[in-house]
XYZ file of C-alpha atoms in Angstrom:
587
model
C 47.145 -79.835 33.423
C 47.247 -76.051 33.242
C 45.515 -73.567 31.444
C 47.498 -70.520 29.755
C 48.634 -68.049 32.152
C 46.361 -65.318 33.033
C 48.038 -62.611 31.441
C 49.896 -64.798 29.152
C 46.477 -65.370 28.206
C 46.095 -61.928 27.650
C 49.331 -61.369 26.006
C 48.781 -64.331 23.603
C 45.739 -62.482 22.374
C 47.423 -59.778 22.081
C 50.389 -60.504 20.099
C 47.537 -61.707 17.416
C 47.321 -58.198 16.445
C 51.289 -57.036 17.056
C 51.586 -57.654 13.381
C 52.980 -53.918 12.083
C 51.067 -50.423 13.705
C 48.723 -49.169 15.949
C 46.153 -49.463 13.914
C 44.438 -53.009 14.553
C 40.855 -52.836 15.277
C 39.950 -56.318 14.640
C 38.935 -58.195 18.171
C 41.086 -61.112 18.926
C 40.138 -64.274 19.462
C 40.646 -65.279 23.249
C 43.394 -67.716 23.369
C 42.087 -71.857 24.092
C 43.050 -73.395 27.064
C 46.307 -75.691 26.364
C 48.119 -78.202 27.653
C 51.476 -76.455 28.656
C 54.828 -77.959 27.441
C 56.991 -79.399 29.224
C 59.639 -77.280 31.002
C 63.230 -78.179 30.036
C 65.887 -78.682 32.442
C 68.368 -75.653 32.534
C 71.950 -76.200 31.810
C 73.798 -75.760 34.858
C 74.607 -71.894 35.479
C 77.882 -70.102 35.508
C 77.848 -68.566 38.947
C 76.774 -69.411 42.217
C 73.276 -67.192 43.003
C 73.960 -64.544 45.457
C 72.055 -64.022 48.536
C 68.007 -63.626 48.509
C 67.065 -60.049 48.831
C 64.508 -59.336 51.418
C 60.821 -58.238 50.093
C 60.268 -54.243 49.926
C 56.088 -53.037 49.995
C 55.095 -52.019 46.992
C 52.610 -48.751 47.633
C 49.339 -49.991 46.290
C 47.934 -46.300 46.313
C 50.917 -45.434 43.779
C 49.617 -47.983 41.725
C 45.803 -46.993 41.363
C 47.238 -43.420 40.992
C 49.616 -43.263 38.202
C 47.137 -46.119 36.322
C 44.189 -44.007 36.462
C 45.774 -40.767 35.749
C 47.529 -42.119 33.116
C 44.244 -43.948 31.588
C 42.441 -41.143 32.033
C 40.161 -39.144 29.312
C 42.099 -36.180 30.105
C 45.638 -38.012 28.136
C 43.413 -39.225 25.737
C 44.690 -42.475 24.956
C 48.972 -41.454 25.133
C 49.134 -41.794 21.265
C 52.988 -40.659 20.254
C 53.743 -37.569 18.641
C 50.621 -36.421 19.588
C 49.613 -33.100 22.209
C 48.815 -35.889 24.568
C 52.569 -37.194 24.787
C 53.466 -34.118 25.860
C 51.408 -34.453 28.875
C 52.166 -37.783 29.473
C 56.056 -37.790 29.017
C 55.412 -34.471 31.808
C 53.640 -37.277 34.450
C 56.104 -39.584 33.942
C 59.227 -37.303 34.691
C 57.016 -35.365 37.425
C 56.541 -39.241 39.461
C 60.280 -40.511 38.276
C 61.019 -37.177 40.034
C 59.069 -37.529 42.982
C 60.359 -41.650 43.670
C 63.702 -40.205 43.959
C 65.404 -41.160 40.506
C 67.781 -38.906 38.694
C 67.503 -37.806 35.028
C 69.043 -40.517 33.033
C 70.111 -39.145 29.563
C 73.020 -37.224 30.319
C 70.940 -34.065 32.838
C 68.075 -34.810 30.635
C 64.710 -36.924 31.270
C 64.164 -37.726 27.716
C 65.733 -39.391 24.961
C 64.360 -38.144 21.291
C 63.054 -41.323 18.929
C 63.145 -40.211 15.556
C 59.743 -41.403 13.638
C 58.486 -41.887 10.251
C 55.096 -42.765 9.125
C 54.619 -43.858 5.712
C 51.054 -44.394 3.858
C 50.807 -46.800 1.082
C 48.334 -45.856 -1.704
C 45.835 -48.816 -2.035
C 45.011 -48.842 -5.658
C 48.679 -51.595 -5.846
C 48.009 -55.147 -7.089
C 50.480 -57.708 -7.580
C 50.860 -59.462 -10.711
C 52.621 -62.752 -11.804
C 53.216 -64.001 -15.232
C 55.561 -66.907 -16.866
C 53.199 -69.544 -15.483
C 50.165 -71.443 -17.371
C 48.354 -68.557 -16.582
C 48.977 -64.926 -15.672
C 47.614 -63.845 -12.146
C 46.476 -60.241 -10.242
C 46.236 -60.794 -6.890
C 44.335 -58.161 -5.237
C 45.209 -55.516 -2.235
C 43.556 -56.515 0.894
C 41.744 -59.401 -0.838
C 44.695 -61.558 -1.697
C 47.818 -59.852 -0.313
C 48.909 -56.586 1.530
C 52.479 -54.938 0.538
C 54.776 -52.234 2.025
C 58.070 -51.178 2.511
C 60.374 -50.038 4.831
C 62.483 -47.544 2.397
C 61.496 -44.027 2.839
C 61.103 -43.297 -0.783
C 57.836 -41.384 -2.345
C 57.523 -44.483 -5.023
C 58.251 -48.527 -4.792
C 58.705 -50.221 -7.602
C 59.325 -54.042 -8.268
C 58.752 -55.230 -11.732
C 59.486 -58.866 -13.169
C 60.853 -60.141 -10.577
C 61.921 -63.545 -10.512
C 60.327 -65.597 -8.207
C 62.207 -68.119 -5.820
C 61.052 -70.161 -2.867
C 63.158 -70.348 -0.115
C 61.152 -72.798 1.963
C 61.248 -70.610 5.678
C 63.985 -68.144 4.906
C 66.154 -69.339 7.302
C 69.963 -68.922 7.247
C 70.729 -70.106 11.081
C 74.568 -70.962 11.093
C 75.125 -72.399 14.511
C 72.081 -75.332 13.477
C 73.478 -75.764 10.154
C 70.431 -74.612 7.981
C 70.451 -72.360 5.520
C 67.582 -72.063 3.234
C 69.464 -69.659 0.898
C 72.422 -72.088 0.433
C 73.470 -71.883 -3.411
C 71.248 -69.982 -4.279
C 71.562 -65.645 -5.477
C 68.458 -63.485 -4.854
C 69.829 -60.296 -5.208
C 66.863 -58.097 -6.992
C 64.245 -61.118 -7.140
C 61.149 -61.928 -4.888
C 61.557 -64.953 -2.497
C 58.454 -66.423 -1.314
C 58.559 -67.447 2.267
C 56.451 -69.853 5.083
C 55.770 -68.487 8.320
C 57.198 -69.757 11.396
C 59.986 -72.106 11.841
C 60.119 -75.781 10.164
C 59.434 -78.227 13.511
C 56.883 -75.674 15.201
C 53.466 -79.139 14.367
C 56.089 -80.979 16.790
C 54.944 -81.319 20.258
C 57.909 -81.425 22.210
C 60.245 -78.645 22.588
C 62.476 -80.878 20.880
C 64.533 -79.742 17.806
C 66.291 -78.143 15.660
C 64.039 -75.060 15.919
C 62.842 -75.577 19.932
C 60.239 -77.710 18.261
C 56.850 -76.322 19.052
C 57.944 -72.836 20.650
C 58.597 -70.558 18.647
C 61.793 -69.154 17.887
C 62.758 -65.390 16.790
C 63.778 -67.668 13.232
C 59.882 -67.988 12.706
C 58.605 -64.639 13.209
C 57.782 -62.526 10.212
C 59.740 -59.740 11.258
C 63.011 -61.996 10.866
C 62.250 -63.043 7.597
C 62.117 -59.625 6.352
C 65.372 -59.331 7.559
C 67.216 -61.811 6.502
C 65.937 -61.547 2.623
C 67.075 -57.721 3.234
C 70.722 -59.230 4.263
C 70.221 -61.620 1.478
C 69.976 -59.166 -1.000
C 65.889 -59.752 -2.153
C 64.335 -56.733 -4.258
C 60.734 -58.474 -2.409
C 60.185 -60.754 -0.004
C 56.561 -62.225 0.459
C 55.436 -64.330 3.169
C 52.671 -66.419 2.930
C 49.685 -66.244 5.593
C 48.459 -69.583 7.154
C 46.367 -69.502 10.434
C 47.433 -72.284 11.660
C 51.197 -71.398 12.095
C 51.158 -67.570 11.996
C 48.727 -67.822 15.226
C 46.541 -65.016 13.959
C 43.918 -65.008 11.023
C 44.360 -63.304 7.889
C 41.921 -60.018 8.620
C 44.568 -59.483 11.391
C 47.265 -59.466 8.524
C 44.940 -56.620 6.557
C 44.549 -54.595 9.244
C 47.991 -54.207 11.006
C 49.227 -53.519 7.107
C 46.746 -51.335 5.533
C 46.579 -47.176 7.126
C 49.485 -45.296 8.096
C 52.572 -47.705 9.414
C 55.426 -46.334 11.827
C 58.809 -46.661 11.936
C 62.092 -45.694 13.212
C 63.608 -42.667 10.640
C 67.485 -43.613 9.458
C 70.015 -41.532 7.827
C 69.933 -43.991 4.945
C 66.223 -43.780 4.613
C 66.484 -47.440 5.552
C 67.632 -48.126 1.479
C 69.260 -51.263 2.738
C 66.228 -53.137 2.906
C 63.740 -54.911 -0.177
C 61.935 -52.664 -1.967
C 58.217 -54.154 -1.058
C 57.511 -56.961 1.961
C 54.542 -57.927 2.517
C 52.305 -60.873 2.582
C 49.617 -63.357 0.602
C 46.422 -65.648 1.661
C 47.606 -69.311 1.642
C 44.756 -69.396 -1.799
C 47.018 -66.932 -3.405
C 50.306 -69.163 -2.991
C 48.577 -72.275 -3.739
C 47.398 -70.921 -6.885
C 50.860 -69.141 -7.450
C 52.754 -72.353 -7.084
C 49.738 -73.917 -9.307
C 50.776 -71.537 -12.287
C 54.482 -72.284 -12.047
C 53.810 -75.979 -12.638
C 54.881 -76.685 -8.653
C 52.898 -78.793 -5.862
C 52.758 -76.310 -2.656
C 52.013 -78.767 -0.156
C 55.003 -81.048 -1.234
C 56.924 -78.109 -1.566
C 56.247 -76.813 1.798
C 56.963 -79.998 3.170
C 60.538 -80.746 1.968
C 61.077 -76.897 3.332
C 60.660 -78.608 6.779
C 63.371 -81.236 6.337
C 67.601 -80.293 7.170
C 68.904 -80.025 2.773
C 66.335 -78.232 1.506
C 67.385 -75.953 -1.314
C 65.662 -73.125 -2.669
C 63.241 -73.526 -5.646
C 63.469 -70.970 -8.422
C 59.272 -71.240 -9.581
C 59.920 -69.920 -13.201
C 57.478 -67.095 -12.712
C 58.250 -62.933 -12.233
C 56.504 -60.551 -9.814
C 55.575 -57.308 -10.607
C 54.000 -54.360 -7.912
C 54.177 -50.518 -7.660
C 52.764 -48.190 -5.246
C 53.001 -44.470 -3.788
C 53.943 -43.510 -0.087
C 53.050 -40.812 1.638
C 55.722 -39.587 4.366
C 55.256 -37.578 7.216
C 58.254 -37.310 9.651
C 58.099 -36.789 13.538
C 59.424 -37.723 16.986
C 58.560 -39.077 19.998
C 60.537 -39.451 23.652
C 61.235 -42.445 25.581
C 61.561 -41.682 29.718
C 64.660 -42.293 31.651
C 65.311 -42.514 35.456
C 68.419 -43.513 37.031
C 69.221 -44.517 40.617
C 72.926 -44.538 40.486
C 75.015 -47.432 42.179
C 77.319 -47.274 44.875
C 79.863 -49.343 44.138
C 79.568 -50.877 40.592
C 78.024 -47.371 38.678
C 79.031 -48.273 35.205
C 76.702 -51.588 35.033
C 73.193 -51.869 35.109
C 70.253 -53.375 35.844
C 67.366 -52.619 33.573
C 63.252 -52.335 33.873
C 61.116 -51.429 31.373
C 57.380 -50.861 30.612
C 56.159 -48.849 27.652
C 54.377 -45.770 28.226
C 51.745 -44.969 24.895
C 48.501 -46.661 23.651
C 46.403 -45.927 21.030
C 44.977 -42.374 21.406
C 42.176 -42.216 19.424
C 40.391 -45.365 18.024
C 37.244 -47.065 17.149
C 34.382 -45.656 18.580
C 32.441 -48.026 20.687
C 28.538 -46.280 22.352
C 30.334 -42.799 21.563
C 33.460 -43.126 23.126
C 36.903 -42.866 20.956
C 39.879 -42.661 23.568
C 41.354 -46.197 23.841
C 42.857 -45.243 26.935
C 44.832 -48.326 27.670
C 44.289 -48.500 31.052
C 45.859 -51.906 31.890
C 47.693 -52.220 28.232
C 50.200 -50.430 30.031
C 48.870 -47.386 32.596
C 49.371 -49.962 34.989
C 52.543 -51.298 33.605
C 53.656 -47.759 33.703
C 52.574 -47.779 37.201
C 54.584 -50.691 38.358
C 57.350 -48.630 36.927
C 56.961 -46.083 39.421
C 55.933 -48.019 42.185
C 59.189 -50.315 41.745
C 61.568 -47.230 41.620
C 60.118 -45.752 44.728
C 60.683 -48.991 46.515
C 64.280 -49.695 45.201
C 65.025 -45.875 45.799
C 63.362 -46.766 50.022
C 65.958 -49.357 50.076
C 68.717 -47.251 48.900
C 71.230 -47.632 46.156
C 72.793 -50.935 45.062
C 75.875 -51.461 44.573
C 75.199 -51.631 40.577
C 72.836 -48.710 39.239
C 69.081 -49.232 38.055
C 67.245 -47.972 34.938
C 64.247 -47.038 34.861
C 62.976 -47.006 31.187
C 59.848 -45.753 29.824
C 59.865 -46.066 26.207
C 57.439 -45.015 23.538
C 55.548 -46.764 19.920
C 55.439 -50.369 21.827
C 51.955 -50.524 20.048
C 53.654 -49.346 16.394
C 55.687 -52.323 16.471
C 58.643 -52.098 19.838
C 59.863 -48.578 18.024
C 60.537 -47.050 21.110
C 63.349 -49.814 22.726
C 64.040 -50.790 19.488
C 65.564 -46.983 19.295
C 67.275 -47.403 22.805
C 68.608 -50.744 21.906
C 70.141 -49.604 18.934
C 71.031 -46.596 20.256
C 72.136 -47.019 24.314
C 72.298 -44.261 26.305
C 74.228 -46.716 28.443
C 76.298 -49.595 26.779
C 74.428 -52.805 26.481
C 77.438 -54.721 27.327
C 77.233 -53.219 30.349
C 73.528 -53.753 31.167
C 73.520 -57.093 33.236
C 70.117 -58.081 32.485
C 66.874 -56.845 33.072
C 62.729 -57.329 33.752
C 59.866 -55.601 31.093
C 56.132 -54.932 32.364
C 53.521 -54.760 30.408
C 50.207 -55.006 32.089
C 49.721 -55.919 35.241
C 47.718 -58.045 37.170
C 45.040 -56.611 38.204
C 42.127 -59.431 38.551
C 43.746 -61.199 41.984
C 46.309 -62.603 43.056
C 47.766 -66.144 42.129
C 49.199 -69.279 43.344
C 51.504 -69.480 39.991
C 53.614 -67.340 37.743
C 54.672 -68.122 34.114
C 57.831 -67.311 32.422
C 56.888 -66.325 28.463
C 59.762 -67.851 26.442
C 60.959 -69.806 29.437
C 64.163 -72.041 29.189
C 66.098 -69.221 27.445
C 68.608 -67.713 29.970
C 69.842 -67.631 33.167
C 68.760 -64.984 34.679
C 65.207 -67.566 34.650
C 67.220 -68.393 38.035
C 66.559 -65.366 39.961
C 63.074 -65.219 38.968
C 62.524 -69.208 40.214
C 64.013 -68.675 43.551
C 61.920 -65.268 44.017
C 58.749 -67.002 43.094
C 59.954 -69.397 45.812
C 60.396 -67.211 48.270
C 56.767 -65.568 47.787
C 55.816 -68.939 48.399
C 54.620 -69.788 44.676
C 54.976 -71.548 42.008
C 56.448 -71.303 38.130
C 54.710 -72.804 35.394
C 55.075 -73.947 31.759
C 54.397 -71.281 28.998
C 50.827 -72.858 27.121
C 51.083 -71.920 23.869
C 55.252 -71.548 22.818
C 54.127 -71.464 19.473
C 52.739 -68.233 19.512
C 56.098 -66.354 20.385
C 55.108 -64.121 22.669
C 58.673 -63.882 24.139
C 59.015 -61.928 20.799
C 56.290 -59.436 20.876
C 56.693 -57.273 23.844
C 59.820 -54.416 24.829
C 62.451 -57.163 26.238
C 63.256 -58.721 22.516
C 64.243 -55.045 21.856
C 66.815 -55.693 24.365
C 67.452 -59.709 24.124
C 67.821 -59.803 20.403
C 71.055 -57.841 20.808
C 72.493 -59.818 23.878
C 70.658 -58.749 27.043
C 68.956 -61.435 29.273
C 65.402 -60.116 29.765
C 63.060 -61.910 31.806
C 59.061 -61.705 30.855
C 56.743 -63.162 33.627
C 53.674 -63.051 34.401
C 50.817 -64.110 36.970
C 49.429 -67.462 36.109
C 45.978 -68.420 36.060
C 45.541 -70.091 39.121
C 43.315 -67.666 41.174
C 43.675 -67.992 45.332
C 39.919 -66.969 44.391
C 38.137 -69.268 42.411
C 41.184 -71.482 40.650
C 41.758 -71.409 36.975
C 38.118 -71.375 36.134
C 38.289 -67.418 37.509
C 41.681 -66.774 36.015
C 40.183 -67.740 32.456
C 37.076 -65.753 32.814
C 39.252 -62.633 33.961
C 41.263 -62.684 30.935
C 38.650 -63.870 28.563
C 36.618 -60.929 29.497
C 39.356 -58.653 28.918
C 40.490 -59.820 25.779
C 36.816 -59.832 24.340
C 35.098 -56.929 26.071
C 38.012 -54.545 26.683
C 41.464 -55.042 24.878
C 42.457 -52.529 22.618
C 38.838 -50.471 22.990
C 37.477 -47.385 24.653
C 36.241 -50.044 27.704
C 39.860 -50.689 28.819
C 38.973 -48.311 31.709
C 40.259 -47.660 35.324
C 38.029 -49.631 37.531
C 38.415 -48.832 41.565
C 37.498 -52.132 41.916
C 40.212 -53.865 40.407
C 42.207 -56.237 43.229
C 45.614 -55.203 43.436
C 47.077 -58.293 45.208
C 48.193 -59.925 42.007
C 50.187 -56.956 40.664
C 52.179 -56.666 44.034
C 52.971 -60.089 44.104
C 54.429 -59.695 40.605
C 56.174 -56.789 41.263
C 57.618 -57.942 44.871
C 59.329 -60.883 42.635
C 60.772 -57.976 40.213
C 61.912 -55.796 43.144
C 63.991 -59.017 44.432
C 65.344 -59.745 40.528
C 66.305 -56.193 40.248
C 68.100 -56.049 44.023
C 70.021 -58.973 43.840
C 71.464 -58.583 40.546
C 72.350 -54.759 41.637
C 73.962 -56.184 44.961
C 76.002 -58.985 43.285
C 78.839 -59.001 40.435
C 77.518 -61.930 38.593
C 76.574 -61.620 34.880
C 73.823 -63.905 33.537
C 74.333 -65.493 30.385
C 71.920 -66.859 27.757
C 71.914 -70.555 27.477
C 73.846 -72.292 24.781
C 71.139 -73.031 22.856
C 69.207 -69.514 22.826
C 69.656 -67.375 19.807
C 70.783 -64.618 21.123
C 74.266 -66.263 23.258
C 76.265 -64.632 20.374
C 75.029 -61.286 20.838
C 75.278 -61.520 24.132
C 79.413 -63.020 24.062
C 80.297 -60.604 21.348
C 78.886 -57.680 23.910
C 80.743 -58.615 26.529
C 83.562 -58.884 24.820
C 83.190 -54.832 23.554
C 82.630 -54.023 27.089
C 85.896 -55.937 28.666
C 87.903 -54.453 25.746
C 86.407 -50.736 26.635
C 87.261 -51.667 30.037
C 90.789 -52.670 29.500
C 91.577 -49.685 26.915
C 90.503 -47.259 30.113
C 92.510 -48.992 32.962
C 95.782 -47.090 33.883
C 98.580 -48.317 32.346
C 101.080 -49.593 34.700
């Protein structure tokens, strides 16, 4: 039995607070030590693996420089759209530069993200009548609401009420919790997660106990958006959202980032948001309605949607203050195959100014991501050493990861290079930087097959791949990659395990632990010239071989049948052939 992975550890503790914006300051609870599931075995792949790429060095000294610059006071914690972005997006060109990449935007470095940042006046409450008794749910208290439209006033009033069990309309496994049912301009009422994630397998309709994108809150937004919903509320339980409810308050309360549209992003519900498990209880309580059995039947393959007889009413002000930020691209063209590509990513900002802690405001995010920034650069110097591939690289540096994946959300949505044409691709963010490992986890393993190249590189570096620990916390889901998988590109997400060469699991849980307790997300995540390296250049000697081989080969990974995101991924390829076949010379 293995513990979590060291920085899956990390990650997991992390993604407690990846709720909405930057502006968690509630400490995470370190992650338990689980028993790992069990690793499925693959379908067979599509294509025969090409040959092993030899390993490149990784320069260690480029990796304690660009870290500790970048963590520095002087950038003073890389917040977007701030004075210090200008000086960091400067850095980050200056060493893309300097490795030997070319401008990747068309001549340019830069590609602009367009930003708004709405603030929600607090003095909303949410009220429900039609039951036995009328209710007023408090803000913070009992529930936290927002929206997405860019309007200066949101507006919801008697509302009918309907629950739709998880909110799930998932076609290829024939559930649909909005079957027969019209919400268009009433507030659905929604679980969190997916309805098999108490199993303990990875068996099921949902991937049993890991999570799939299905459960995460950000999906059930969406869909009640697509299905038409004036308000969609989900309703917080620790248990299966992974993260307690101050977590909830905090990510939703202060000023909240997005990505600006043209359509002032009108196409989704007027108010999201969510309510304490007390407040839905006693909700379900006043509509005459037994929660528990109710939440329940949601689990089971049939369930319909239950209109609860009551209406929702909630108003509020938003303040809006437009902006933009940049994300970073680098190029190293390919010989042979230039119009695909093979993709890294880490994302460059943190917090910028936070929570004092002994007199000392700059969160400067030294490891969460200076250093995943670093790997960046140290990988493109090495890949540049070894000369181009036959297929180009990418070397993306993208902003607003900590406001919620804004800044490869914007580049997946809006490619500089076609995503049908991106073979695949590796994200970083944070590196090892505690020792090096016997093992290596893959976070949402058992998804695609570009898993393959990762397993044989671990093999050749003469370690080991273990089971993810905790699945149901979706951490596949809360980093840069699901920018990219959600809409068809296989992204792989590794990290070191916890297996120390020095001192075994016992020092790989004590390593994160301290981090996630002491440092993450405060002034005290800190350069330290004592970190050991080791573990970050084993990590990033398995990337370099990813990254080579699928650049020297003409294979294109595919996700597994089962994986949400195989449609995406088909129907991309598909635009790309098409494209393809539209430009070849007629005969």
């Amino acid at each position: 039995m293995r513990a979590a992975g060291l920085l899956v550890l990390i990650s997991s503790a992390l993604a407690l607070t990846a709720c909405r914006t930057q502006g968690d300051a509630v400490r995470p609870t370190p992650a338990p030590a689980a028993t790992p599931a069990p690793s499925p075995t693959p379908p067979s792949l599509s294509f025969t693996l090409p040959p092993s790429a030899k390993a490149a060095p990784i320069n260690v000294t480029t990796l304690k420089t660009v870290t500790r610059v970048l963590s520095s006071n002087a950038f003073e914690g890389r917040a977007p759209t701030t004075p210090a972005e200008t000086k960091t997006v400067a850095y980050i060109i200056d060493q893309m530069k300097k490795a030997g990449l070319k401008p990747g935007n068309k001549g340019s470095w830069t590609q602009d993200v367009p930003l708004v940042e709405l603030t929600h006046s607090p003095d909303m409450a949410l009220d429900i009548a039609g039951g036995t008794r009328p209710l007023h749910f408090a803000y913070k208290t009992d529930m936290v609401v927002g929206t997405y439209q860019v309007v200066p006033h949101s507006e919801v009033r008697d509302s009918e009420m309907i629950f739709v069990g998880y909110g799930i309309n998932a076609p290829e496994k024939g559930w649909n919790d909005y079957a027969g049912i019209d919400v268009h301009g009433k507030t659905v009422v929604i679980l969190i997660n997916d309805p098999d994630y108490e199993m303990q397998g990875l068996d099921g309709p949902f991937n049993g106990r890991a999570m799939t994108y299905y459960g995460r809150w950000t999906y059930k937004f969406e869909e009640a958006a697509r299905q038409g919903a004036a308000a969609a509320i989900i309703v917080h339980d620790t248990f299966p959202a992974a993260y307690p409810w101050g977590v909830v308050v905090s990510s939703w309360t202060g000023p909240q980032l997005g990505i600006d549209a043209p359509n002032n992003h009108m196409d989704q519900s007027k108010a999201i948001g969510w309510i304490t498990l007390d407040a839905a209880k006693a909700t379900f309580a006043a509509a005459g309605k037994d929660f528990a059995a109710l939440s329940d039947a949601a689990k089971r393959p049939g369930f319909r949607a239950v209109p609860l007889g009551l209406t929702a009413s909630i108003a509020f002000d938003n303040k809006i203050r437009r902006q933009a930020s940049r994300n970073i691209i680098g190029i190293l063209p390919g010989k042979t195959r230039p119009g695909e590509y093979v993709l890294y990513s880490a994302h460059w900002d943190h917090l910028g100014r936070c929570e004092p802690v002994k007199g000392d405001d700059i969160c400067n995010g030294a490891l969460d991501n200076a250093s995943g920034t670093a790997g960046l650069i140290a990988l493109a110097q090495a890949q540049v050493k070894a000369g181009a591939a036959g297929r180009s690289m990418l070397f993306l540096s993208v902003t607003a990861e900590e406001s919620g994946l804004l800044g490869s959300e914007y580049y997946a949505r809006n490619p500089v290079y076609p995503l049908g044409k991106t073979v695949g691709g590796v994200n970083m963010d944070g590196l090892n930087v505690f020792g090096p490992t016997h093992d290596v986890t893959i976070v949402g393993g058992g998804k695609s097959e570009l898993e393959a190249f990762l397993n044989r590189a671990v093999r050749d570096e003469g370690r080991i791949v273990v089971p993810e620990a905790t699945p149901e916390k979706g951490s596949f889901y809360r980093s840069d990659h699901f920018s990219f998988a959600k809409l068809g590109v296989p992204m792989v997400y590794a990290e070191s395990g916890e297996d120390m060469i020095n001192g075994g699991v016992a020092a790989g849980h004590a390593a994160a632990e301290d981090y996630v307790t002491n440092r993450y997300h405060k002034p005290q995540d800190e350069y330290d010239p004592h970190w050991n390296w080791a573990g970050a250049v084993q990590d990033l000697q398995i990337y370099y071989r990813i990254g080579r081989e699928l650049a020297n080969s003409d294979v294109w990974p595919n996700w597994y049948p089962s994986a949400e995101f195989r449609t995406a991924r088909d129907q991309s390829r598909v635009g790309a052939k098409e494209i393809d076949e539209a430009k070849a010379p007629k005969p």
